[in-house]
Coordinates of C-alpha atoms and ligand atoms in Angstrom, one line a residue:
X25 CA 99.7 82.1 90.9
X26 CA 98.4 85.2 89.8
X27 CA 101.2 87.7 90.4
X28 CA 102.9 89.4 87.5
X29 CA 106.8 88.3 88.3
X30 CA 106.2 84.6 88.9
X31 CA 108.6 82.3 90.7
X32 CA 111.3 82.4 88.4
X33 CA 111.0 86.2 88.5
X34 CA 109.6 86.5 84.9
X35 CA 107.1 89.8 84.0
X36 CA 104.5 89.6 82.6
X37 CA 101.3 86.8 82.2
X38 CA 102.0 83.1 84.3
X39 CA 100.8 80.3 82.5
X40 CA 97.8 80.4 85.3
X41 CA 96.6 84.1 83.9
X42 CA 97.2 82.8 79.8
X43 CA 95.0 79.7 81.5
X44 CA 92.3 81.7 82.8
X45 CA 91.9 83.5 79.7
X46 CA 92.1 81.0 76.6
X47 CA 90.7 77.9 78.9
X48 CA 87.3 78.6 78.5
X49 CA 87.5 76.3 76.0
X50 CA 87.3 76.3 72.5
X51 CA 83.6 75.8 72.3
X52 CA 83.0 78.9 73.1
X53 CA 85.4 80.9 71.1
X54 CA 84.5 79.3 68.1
X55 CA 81.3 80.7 68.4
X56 CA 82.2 84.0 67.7
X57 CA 85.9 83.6 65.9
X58 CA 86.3 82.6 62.4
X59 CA 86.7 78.5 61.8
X60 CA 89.9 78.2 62.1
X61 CA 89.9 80.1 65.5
X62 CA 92.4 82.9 64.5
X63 CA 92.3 85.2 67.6
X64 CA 94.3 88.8 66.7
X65 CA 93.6 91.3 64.6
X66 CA 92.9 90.2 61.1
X67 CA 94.0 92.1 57.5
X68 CA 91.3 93.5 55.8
X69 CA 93.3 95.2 52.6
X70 CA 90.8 95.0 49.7
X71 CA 88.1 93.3 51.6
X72 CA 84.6 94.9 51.7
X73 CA 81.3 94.1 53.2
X74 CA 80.6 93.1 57.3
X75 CA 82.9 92.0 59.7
X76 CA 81.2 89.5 61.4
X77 CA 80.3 87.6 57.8
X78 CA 81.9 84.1 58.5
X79 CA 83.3 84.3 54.9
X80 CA 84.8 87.7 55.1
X81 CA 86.6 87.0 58.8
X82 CA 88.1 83.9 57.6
X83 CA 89.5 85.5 54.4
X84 CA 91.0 88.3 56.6
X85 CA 92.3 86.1 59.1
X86 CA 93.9 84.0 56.6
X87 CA 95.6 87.4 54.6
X88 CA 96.9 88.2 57.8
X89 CA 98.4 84.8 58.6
X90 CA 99.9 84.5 54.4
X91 CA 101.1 87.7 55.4
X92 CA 103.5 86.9 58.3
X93 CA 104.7 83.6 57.1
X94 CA 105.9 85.9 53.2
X95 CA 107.3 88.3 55.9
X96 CA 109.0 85.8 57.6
X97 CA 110.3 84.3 54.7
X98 CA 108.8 81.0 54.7
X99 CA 108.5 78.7 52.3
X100 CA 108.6 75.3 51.5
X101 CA 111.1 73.0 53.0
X102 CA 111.5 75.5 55.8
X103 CA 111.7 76.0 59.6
X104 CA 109.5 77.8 61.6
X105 CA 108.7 78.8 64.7
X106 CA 105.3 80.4 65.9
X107 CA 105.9 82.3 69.3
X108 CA 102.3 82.1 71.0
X109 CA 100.2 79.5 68.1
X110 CA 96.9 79.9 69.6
X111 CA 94.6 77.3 68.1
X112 CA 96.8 76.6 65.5
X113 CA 95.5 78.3 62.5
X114 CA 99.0 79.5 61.1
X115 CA 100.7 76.6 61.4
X116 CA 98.2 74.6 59.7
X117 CA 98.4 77.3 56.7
X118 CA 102.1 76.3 57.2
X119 CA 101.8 72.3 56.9
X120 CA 99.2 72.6 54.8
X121 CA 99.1 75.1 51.9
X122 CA 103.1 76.6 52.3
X123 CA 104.4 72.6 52.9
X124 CA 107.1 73.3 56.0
X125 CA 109.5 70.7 56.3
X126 CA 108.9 71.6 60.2
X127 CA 107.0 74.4 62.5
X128 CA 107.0 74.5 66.2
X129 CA 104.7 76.0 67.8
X130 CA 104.9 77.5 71.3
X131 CA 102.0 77.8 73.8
X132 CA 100.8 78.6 77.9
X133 CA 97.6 77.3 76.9
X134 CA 96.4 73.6 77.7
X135 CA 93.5 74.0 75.7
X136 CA 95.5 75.4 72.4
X137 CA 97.9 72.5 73.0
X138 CA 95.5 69.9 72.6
X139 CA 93.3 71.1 69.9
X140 CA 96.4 71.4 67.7
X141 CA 97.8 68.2 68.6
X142 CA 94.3 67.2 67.4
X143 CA 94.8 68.9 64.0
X144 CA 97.7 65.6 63.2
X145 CA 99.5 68.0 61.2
X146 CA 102.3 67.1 59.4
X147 CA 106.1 68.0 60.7
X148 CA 104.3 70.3 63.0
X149 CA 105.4 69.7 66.9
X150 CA 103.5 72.3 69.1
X151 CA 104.3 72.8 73.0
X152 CA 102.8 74.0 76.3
X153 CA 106.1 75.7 76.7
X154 CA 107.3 79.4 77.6
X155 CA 109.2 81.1 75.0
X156 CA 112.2 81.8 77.6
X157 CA 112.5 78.0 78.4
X158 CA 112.5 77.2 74.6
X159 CA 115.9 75.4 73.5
X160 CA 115.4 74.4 70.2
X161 CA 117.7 71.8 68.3
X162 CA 118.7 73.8 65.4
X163 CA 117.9 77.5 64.2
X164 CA 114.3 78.1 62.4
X165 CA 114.6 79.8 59.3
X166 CA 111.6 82.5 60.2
X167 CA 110.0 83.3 63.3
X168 CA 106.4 84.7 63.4
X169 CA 104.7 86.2 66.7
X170 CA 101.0 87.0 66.6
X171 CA 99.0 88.6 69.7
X172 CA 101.6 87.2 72.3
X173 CA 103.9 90.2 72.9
X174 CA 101.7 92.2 75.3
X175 CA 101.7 89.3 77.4
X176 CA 105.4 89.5 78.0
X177 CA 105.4 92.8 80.4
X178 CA 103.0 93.6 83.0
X179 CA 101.3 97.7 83.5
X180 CA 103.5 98.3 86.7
X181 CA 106.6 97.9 85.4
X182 CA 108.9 101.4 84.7
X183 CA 109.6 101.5 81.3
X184 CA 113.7 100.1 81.7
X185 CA 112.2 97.5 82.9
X186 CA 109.4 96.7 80.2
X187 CA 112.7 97.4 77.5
X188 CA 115.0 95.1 79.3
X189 CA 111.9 92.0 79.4
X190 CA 111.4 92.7 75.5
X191 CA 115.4 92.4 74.7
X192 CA 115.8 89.4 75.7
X193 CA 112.7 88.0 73.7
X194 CA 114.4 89.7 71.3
X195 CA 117.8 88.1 72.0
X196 CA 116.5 85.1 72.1
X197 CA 114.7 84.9 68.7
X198 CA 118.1 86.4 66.9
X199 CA 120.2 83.5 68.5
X200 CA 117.5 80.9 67.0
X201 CA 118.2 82.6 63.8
X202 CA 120.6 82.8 61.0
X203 CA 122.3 85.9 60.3
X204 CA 119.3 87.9 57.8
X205 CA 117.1 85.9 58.6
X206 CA 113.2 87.6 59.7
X207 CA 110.7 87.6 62.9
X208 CA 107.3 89.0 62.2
X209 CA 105.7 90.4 64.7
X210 CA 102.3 91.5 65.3
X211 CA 101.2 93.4 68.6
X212 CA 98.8 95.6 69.9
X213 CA 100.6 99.1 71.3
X214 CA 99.8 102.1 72.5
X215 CA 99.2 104.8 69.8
X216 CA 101.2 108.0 70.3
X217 CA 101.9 109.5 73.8
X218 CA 98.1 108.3 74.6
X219 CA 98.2 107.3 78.2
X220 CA 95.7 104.4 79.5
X221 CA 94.2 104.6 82.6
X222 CA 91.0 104.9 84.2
X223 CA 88.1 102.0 85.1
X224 CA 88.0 100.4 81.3
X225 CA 92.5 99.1 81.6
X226 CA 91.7 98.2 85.3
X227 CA 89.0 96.0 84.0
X228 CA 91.1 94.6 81.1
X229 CA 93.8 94.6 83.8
X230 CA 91.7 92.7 86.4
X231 CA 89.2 90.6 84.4
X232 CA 90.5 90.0 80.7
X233 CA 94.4 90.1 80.8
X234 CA 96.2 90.1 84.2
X235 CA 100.0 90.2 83.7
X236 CA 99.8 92.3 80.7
X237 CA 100.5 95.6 78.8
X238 CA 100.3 97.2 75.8
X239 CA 104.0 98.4 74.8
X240 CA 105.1 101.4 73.1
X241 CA 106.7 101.7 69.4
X242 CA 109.5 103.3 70.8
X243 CA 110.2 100.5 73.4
X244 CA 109.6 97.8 70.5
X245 CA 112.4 99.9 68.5
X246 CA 114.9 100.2 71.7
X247 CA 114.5 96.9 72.7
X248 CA 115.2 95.0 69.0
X249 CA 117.6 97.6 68.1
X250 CA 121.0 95.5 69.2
X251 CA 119.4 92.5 67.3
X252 CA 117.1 93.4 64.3
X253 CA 117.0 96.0 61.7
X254 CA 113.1 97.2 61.4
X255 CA 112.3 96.5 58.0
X256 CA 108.7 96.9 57.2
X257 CA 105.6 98.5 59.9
X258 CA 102.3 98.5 59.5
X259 CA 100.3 100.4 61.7
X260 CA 96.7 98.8 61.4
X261 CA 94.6 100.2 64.3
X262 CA 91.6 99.9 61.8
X263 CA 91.8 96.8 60.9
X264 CA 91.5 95.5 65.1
X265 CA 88.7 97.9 65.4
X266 CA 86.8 95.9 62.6
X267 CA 87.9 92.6 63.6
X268 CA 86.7 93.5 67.1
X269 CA 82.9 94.5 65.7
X270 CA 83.0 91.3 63.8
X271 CA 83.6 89.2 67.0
X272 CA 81.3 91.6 69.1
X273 CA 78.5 90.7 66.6
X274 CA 79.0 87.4 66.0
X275 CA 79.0 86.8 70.2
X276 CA 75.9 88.9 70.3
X277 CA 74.4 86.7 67.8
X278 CA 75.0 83.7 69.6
X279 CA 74.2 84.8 73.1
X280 CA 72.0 81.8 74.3
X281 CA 75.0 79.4 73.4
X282 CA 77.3 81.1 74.7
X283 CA 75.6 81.4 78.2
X284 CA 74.9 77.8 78.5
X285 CA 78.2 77.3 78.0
X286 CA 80.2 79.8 79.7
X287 CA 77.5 80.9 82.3
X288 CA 75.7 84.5 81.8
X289 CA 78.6 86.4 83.8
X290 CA 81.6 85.3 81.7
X291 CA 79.2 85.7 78.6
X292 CA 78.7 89.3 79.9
X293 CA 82.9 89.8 80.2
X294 CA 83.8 89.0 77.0
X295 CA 80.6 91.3 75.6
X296 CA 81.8 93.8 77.5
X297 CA 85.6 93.6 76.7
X298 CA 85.2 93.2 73.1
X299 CA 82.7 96.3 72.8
X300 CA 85.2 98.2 75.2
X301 CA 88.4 97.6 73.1
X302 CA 86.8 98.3 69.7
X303 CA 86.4 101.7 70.9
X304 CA 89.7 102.0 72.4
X305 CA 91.0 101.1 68.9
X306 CA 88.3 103.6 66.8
X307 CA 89.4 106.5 69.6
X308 CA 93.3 105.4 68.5
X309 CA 94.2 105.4 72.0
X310 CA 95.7 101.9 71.2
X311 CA 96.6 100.3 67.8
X312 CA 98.2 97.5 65.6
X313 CA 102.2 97.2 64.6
X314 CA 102.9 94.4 61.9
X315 CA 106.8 94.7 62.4
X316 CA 108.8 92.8 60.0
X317 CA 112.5 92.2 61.7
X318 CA 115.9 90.9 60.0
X319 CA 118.9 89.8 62.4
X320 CA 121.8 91.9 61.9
X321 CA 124.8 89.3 60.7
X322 CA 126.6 89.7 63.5
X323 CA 124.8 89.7 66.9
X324 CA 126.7 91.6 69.2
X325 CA 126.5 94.9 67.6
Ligands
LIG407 C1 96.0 86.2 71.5 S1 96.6 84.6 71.4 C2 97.2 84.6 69.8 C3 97.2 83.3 69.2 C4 97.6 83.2 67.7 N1 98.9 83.7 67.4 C5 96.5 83.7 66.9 O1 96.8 84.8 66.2 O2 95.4 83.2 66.8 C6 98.2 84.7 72.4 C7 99.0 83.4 72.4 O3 100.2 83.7 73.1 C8 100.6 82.6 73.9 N2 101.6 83.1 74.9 C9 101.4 84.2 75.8 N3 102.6 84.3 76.5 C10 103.4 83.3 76.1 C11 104.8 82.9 76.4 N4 105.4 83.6 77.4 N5 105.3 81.9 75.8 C12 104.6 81.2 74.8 N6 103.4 81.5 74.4 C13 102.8 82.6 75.1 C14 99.2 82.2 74.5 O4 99.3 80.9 75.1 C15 98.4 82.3 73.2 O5 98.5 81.1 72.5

């Protein structure tokens, strides 16, 4: 189903609409993300030279994913949990370069499940599981949450009920931590009072991401407030709007693959989505939060 409060009543994007989006397959997002198919905005601090250079997106991607897992405070020997793991790539950095006893990962996609069950990484267990059904065993030690949080609402909700929706994700990942212990999130948001409407968030709406919705700083900061401190934001509109032109080139650049895979019309959505929200990002109508977030040590504040 395609309606934005499925079955169970939930806002926000069904398995079917995360489905119809990252199911495309892999093939054809690797042509145009970086290899270890990292897709959210990347961290470009310090890095010079063009977006869409294989070398540079992949060194950006993987700042951005050291990033979270320091402001989650993972190390070795510890327990995480990666709310919304995509293809994988931070919980490989996890298994592989930080040394987790454990990560869980969490995902809607069929397609992201099996390529990281693929990967055979070690102590890594990743599901085709929503984040509200998730009853894990034991508390994580550090949560991280990349490009999954403006799937949890949908655009026609008032904002109570966007707020309410985003406390209890935020509920949720305090109980499956210890008291102190961090979530880092990353999410794109609406910048300021800006407002989006017209044909280009009716397309996104419609075509690219049905059941979802950019939130607002201040909902983010109601919502955790009974649950997390706010430690540490980053606001990195820039840094989406280059990502973006990286992608954007790199799928220009590989046009004729992409169409025999994907067929010329779906080739033609993603040109025109990727073009569309870089400029939504340079205009700073939208833009990036890095939130770093540390349960209060007792929960019912
Ligand atoms: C834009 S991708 C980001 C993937 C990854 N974090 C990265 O940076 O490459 C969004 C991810 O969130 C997942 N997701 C969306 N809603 C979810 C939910 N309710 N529960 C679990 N995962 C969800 C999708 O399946 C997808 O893996």
């Amino acid at each position: 189903m395609s309606a934005e409060v499925d079955q169970r009543g939930r806002a926000g994007a069904t398995t079917e609409d995360i489905q119809a989006h990252y199911d495309v397959g892999k093939e054809f997002y690797r042509l145009w993300l970086d290899p270890g198919l990292t897709y959210s905005c990347a961290l470009w601090d310090g890095i010079t030279g063009a977006p869409a250079r294989t070398d540079l997106l992949l060194e950006a991607q993987r700042a951005k994913l050291r990033y979270h897992l320091a402001q989650a405070g993972i190390s070795a020997d510890s327990r995480l949990l990666d709310i919304g793991c995509g293809w994988g790539s931070l919980l490989r950095m996890a298994a592989e370069e930080t040394g987790v006893r454990q990560a869980v990962g969490l995902t809607l996609s069929a397609d992201q499940h099996a390529h990281v069950c693929s990967l055979g990484l070690p102590g890594v267990d990743v599901r085709v599981q929503d984040w509200r059904d998730h009853e894990p065993d034991e508390p994580y030690d550090g949560i991280v949450s990349i490009g999954a949080f403006e799937h949890f609402t949908h655009v026609d909700m008032p904002r109570d009920e966007r707020i309410t929706a985003y406390r209890s994700f935020f509920a949720r990942c305090a109980a499956w931590l210890p008291p102190r212990g961090r979530l880092s999130l990353q999410t794109i948001a609406l910048a300021g009072d800006s407002v989006l409407d017209g044909p280009v968030p009716a397309f996104f709406a419609r075509e690219v991401f049905p059941g979802s919705a950019l939130p607002r700083l201040s909902e983010i900061a109601t919502a955790c407030e009974p649950h997390f401190a706010i430690t540490a934001l980053r606001e990195d509109g820039a840094d989406y709007a280059r990502t973006l032109r990286g992608w954007s080139t790199r799928l220009l650049r590989a046009r004729e693959q992409a169409e025999s895979l994907v067929g010329p019309g779906t080739y033609r959505r993603y040109r025109t989505y990727l073009r569309a929200s870089e400029i939504v990002f340079m205009r700073q109508v939208s833009t990036l939060y890095r939130i770093t977030l540390r349960r209060w040590p007792c929960r019912s504040r």
